[in-house]
mmCIF file of C-alpha atoms in Angstrom:
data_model
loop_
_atom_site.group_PDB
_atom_site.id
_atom_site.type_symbol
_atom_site.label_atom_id
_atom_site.label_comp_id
_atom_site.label_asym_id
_atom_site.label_seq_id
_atom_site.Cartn_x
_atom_site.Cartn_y
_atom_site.Cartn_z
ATOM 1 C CA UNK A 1267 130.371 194.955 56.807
ATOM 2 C CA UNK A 1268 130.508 198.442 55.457
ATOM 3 C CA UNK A 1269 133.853 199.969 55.679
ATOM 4 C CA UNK A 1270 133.277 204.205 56.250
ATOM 5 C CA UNK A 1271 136.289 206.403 55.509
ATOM 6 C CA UNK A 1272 137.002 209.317 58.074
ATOM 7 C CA UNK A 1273 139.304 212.070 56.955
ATOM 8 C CA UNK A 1274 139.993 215.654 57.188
ATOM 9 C CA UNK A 1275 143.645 218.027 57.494
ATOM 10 C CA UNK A 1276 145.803 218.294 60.498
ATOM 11 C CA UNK A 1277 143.424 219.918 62.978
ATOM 12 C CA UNK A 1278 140.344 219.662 61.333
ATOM 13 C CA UNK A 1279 138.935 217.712 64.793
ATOM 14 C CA UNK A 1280 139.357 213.606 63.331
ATOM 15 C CA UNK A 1281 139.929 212.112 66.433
ATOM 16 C CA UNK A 1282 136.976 214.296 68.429
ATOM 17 C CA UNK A 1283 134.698 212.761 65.631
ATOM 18 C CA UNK A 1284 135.760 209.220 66.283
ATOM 19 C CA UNK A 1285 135.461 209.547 69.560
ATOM 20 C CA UNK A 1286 132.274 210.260 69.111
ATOM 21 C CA UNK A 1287 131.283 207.606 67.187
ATOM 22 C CA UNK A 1288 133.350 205.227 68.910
ATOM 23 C CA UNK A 1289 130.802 206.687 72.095
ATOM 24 C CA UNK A 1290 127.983 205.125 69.608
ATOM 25 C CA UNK A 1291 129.658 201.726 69.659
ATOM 26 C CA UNK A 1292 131.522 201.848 66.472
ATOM 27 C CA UNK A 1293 134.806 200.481 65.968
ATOM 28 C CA UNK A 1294 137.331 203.048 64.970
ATOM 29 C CA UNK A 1295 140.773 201.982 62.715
ATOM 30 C CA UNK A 1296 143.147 204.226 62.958
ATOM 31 C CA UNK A 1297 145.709 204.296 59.990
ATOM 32 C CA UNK A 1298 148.179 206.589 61.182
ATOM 33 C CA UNK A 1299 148.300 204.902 64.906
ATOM 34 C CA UNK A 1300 148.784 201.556 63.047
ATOM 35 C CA UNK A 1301 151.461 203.014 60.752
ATOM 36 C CA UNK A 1302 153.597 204.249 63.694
ATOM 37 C CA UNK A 1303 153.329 200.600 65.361
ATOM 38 C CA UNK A 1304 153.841 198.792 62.584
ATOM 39 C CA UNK A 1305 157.167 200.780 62.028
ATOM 40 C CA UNK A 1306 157.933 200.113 65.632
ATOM 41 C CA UNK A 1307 157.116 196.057 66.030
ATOM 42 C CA UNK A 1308 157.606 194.708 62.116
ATOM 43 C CA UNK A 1309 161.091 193.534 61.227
ATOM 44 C CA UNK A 1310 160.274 193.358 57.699
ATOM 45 C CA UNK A 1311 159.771 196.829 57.978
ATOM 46 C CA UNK A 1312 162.476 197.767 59.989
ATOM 47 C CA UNK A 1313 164.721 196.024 57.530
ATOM 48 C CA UNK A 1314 162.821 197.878 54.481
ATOM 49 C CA UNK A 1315 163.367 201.569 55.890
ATOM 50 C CA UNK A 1316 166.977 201.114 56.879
ATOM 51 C CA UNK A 1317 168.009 199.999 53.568
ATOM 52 C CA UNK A 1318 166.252 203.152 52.075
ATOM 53 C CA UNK A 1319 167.314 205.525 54.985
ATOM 54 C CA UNK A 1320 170.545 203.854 56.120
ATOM 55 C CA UNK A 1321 171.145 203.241 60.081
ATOM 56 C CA UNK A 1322 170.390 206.021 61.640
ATOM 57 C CA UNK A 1323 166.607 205.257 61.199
ATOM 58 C CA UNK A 1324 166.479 203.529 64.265
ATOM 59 C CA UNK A 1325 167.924 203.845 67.492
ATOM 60 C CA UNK A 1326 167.995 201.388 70.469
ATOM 61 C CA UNK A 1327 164.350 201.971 71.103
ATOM 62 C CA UNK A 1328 162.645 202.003 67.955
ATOM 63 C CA UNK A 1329 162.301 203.717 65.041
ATOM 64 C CA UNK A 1330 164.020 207.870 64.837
ATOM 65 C CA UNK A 1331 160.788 209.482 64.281
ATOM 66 C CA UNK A 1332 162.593 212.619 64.380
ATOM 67 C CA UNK A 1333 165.250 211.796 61.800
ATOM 68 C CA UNK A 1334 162.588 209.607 59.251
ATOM 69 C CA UNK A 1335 160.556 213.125 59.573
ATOM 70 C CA UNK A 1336 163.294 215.623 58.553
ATOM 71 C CA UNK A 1337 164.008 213.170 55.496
ATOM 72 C CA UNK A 1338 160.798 213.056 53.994
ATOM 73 C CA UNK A 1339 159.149 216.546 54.492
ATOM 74 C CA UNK A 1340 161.635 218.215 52.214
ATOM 75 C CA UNK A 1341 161.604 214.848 49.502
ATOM 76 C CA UNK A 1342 158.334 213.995 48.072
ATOM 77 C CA UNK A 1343 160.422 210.808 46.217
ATOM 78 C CA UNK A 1344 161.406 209.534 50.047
ATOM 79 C CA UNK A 1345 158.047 209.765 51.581
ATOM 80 C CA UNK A 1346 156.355 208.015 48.102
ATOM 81 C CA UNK A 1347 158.792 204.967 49.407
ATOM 82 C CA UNK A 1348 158.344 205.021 52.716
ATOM 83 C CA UNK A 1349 154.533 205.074 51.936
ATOM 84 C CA UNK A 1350 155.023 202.559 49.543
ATOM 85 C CA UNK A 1351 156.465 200.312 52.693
ATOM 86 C CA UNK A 1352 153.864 201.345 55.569
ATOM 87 C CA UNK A 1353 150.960 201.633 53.343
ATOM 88 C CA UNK A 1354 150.635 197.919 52.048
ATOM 89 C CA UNK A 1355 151.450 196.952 55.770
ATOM 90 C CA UNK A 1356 148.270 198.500 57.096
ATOM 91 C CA UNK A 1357 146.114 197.671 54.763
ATOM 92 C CA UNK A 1358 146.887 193.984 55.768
ATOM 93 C CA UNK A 1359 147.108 194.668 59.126
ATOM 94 C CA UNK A 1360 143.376 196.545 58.997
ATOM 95 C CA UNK A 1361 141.774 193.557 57.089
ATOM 96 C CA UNK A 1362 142.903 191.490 59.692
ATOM 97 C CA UNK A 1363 141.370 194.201 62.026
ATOM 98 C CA UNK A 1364 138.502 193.931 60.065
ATOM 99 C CA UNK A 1365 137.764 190.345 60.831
ATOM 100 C CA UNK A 1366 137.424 190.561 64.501
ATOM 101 C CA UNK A 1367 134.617 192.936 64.038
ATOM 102 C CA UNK A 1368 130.969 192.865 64.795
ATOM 103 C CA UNK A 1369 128.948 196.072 64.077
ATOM 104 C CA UNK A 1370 126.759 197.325 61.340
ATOM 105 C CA UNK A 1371 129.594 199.038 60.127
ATOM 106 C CA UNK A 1372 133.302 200.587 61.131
ATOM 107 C CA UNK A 1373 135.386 203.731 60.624
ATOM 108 C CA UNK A 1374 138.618 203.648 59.050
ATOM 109 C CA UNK A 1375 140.385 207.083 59.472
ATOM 110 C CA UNK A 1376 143.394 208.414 57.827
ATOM 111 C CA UNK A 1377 144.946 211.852 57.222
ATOM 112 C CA UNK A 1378 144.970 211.348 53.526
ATOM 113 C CA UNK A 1379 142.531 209.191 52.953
ATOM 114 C CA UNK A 1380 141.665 210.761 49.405
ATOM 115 C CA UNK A 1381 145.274 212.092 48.330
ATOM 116 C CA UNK A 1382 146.167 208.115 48.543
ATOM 117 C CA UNK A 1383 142.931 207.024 46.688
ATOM 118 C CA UNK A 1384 142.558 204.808 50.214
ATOM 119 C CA UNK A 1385 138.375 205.797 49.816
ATOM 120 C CA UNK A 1386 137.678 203.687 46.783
ATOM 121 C CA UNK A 1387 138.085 200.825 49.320
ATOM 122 C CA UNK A 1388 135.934 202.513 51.297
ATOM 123 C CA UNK A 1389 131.684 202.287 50.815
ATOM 124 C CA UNK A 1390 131.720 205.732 51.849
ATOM 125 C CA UNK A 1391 133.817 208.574 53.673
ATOM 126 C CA UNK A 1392 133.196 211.636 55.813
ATOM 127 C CA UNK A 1393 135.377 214.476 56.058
ATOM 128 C CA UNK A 1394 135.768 217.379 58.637
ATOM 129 C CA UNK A 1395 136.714 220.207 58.492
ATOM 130 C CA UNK A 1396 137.339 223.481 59.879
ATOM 131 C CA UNK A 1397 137.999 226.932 59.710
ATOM 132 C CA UNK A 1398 141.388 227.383 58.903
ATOM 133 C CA UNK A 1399 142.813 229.598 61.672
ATOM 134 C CA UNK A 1400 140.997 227.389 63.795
ATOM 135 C CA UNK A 1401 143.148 224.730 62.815
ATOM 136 C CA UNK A 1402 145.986 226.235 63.074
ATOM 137 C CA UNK A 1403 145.127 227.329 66.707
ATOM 138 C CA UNK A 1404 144.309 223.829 67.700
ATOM 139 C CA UNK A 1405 147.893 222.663 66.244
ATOM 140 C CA UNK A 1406 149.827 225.327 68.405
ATOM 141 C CA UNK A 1407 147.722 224.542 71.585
ATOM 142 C CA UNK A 1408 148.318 220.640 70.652
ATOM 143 C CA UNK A 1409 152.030 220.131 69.293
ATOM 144 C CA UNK A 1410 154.149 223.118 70.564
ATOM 145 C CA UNK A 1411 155.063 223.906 66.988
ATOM 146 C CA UNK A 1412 155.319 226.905 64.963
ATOM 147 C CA UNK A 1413 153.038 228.344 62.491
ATOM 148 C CA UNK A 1414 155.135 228.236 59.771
ATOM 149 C CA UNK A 1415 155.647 224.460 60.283
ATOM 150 C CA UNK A 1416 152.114 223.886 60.453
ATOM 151 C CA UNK A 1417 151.131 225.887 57.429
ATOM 152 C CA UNK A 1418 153.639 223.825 55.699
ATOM 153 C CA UNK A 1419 152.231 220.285 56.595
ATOM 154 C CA UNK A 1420 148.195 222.314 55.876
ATOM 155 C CA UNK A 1421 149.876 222.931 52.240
ATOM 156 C CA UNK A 1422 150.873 219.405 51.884
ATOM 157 C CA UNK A 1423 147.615 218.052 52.464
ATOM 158 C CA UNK A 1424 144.685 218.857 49.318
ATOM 159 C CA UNK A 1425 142.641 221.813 50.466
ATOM 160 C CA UNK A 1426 138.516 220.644 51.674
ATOM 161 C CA UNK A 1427 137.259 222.118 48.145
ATOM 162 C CA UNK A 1428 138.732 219.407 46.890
ATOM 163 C CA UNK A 1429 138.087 216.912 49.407
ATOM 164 C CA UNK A 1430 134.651 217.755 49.632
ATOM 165 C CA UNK A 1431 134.417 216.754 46.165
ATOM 166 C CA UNK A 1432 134.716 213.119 46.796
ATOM 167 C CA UNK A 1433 133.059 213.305 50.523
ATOM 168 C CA UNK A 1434 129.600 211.973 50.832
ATOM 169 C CA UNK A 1435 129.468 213.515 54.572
ATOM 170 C CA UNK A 1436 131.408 217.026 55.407
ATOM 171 C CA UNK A 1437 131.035 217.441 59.452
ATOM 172 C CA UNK A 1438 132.044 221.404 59.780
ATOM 173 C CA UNK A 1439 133.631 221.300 63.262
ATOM 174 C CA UNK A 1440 133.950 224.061 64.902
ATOM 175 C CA UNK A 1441 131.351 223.601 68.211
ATOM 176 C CA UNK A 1442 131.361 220.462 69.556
ATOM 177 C CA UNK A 1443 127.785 220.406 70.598
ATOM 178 C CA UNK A 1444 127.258 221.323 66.560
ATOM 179 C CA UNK A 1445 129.516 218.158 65.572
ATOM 180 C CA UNK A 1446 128.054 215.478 68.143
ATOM 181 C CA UNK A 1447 124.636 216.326 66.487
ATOM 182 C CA UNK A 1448 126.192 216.019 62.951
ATOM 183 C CA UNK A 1449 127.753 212.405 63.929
ATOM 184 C CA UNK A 1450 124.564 211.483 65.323
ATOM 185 C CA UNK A 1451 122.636 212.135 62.092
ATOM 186 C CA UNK A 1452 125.629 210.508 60.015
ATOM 187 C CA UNK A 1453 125.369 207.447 61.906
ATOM 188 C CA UNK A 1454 121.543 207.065 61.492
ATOM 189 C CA UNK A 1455 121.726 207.537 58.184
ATOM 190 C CA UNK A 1456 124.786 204.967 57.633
ATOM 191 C CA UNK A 1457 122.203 202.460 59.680
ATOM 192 C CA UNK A 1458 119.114 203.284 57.504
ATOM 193 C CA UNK A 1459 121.211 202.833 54.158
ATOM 194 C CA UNK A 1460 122.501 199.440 55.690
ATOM 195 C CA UNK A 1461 119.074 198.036 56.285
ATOM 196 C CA UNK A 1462 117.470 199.369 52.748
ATOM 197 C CA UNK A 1463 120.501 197.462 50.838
#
């Protein structure tokens, strides 16, 4: 079963374009969902990110989201070992995912699905993107954050010049009329590719 990578920066309109495809039929994986409940349900990896972030990582209802957060975004070293904890854990956790499937092929989407070299496992991968300001418009409408912090996490992330480099779809998302047509023509041609191999 062909594997499809899905990607693109915070507010670039991910989760409108599996929606979409998931509208088609096609299962959707969804990394970063799986990463926060695997953080919240595995003891193995509870017992992993206290010893690296001591006790405070998790209160009496799972993990301190708010706490892990402030840790990492300032320590590139931190989040490489948290990463190093969640990212091994959904990887198993998606081929077992992966089994229970029956379609021509699924989506696997995650935020960084090239700055973690995740699309080599991938037979191919489709990015969207957006207008930047856009983005940013859709983050303050969405999270009730400010600009500054979202320019911050946008600077984190590789820009789509580079993305687009290893992308063999770009969906440009910015009318959603435009982007359902886009998916539409992605997903025939994922289907045609499947029955010429």
């Amino acid at each position: 079963m062909k594997v499809i990578g899905l990607t693109g920066g915070i507010g670039s309109g991910k989760t409108t374009v599996a929606g979409f495809f998931k509208e088609m039929g096609i299962p959707v994986y969804i990394a970063d969902e799986a990463g926060k409940r695997l953080l919240a349900t595995s003891e193995k990896i509870r017992r992993q990110v206290i010893a690296i972030f001591g006790e405070e990582a998790y209160t009496e209802t799972g993990p301190n989201r708010t706490f892990i957060a402030s840790k990492v975004f300032h320590d590139k070293e931190l989040l490489e070992k948290l990463n190093a904890i969640i990212h091994p854990a959904v990887a198993s956790d998606f081929e077992n995912w992966l089994q229970e499937q029956e379609s021509a092929y699924v989506l696997y989407e995650a935020a960084i699905l090239f700055e973690t070299g995740g699309y080599r496992k991938c037979d191919q991968s489709i990015l969207v993107t957006a207008p930047r300001e856009q983005r940013i418009e859709r983050l303050l409408e969405r999270d009730q954050t400010s600009k500054a912090a979202i320019q911050a996490r946008m600077d984190n992330q590789w820009s789509d010049e580079r993305k687009r480099e290893l992308a063999n779809f770009v969906i440009e998302n910015t009318d959603l009329d435009q982007t359902r047509k886009q998916v539409e023509l992605i997903h025939t041609e994922i289907l045609k590719a499947g029955q010429n191999s």
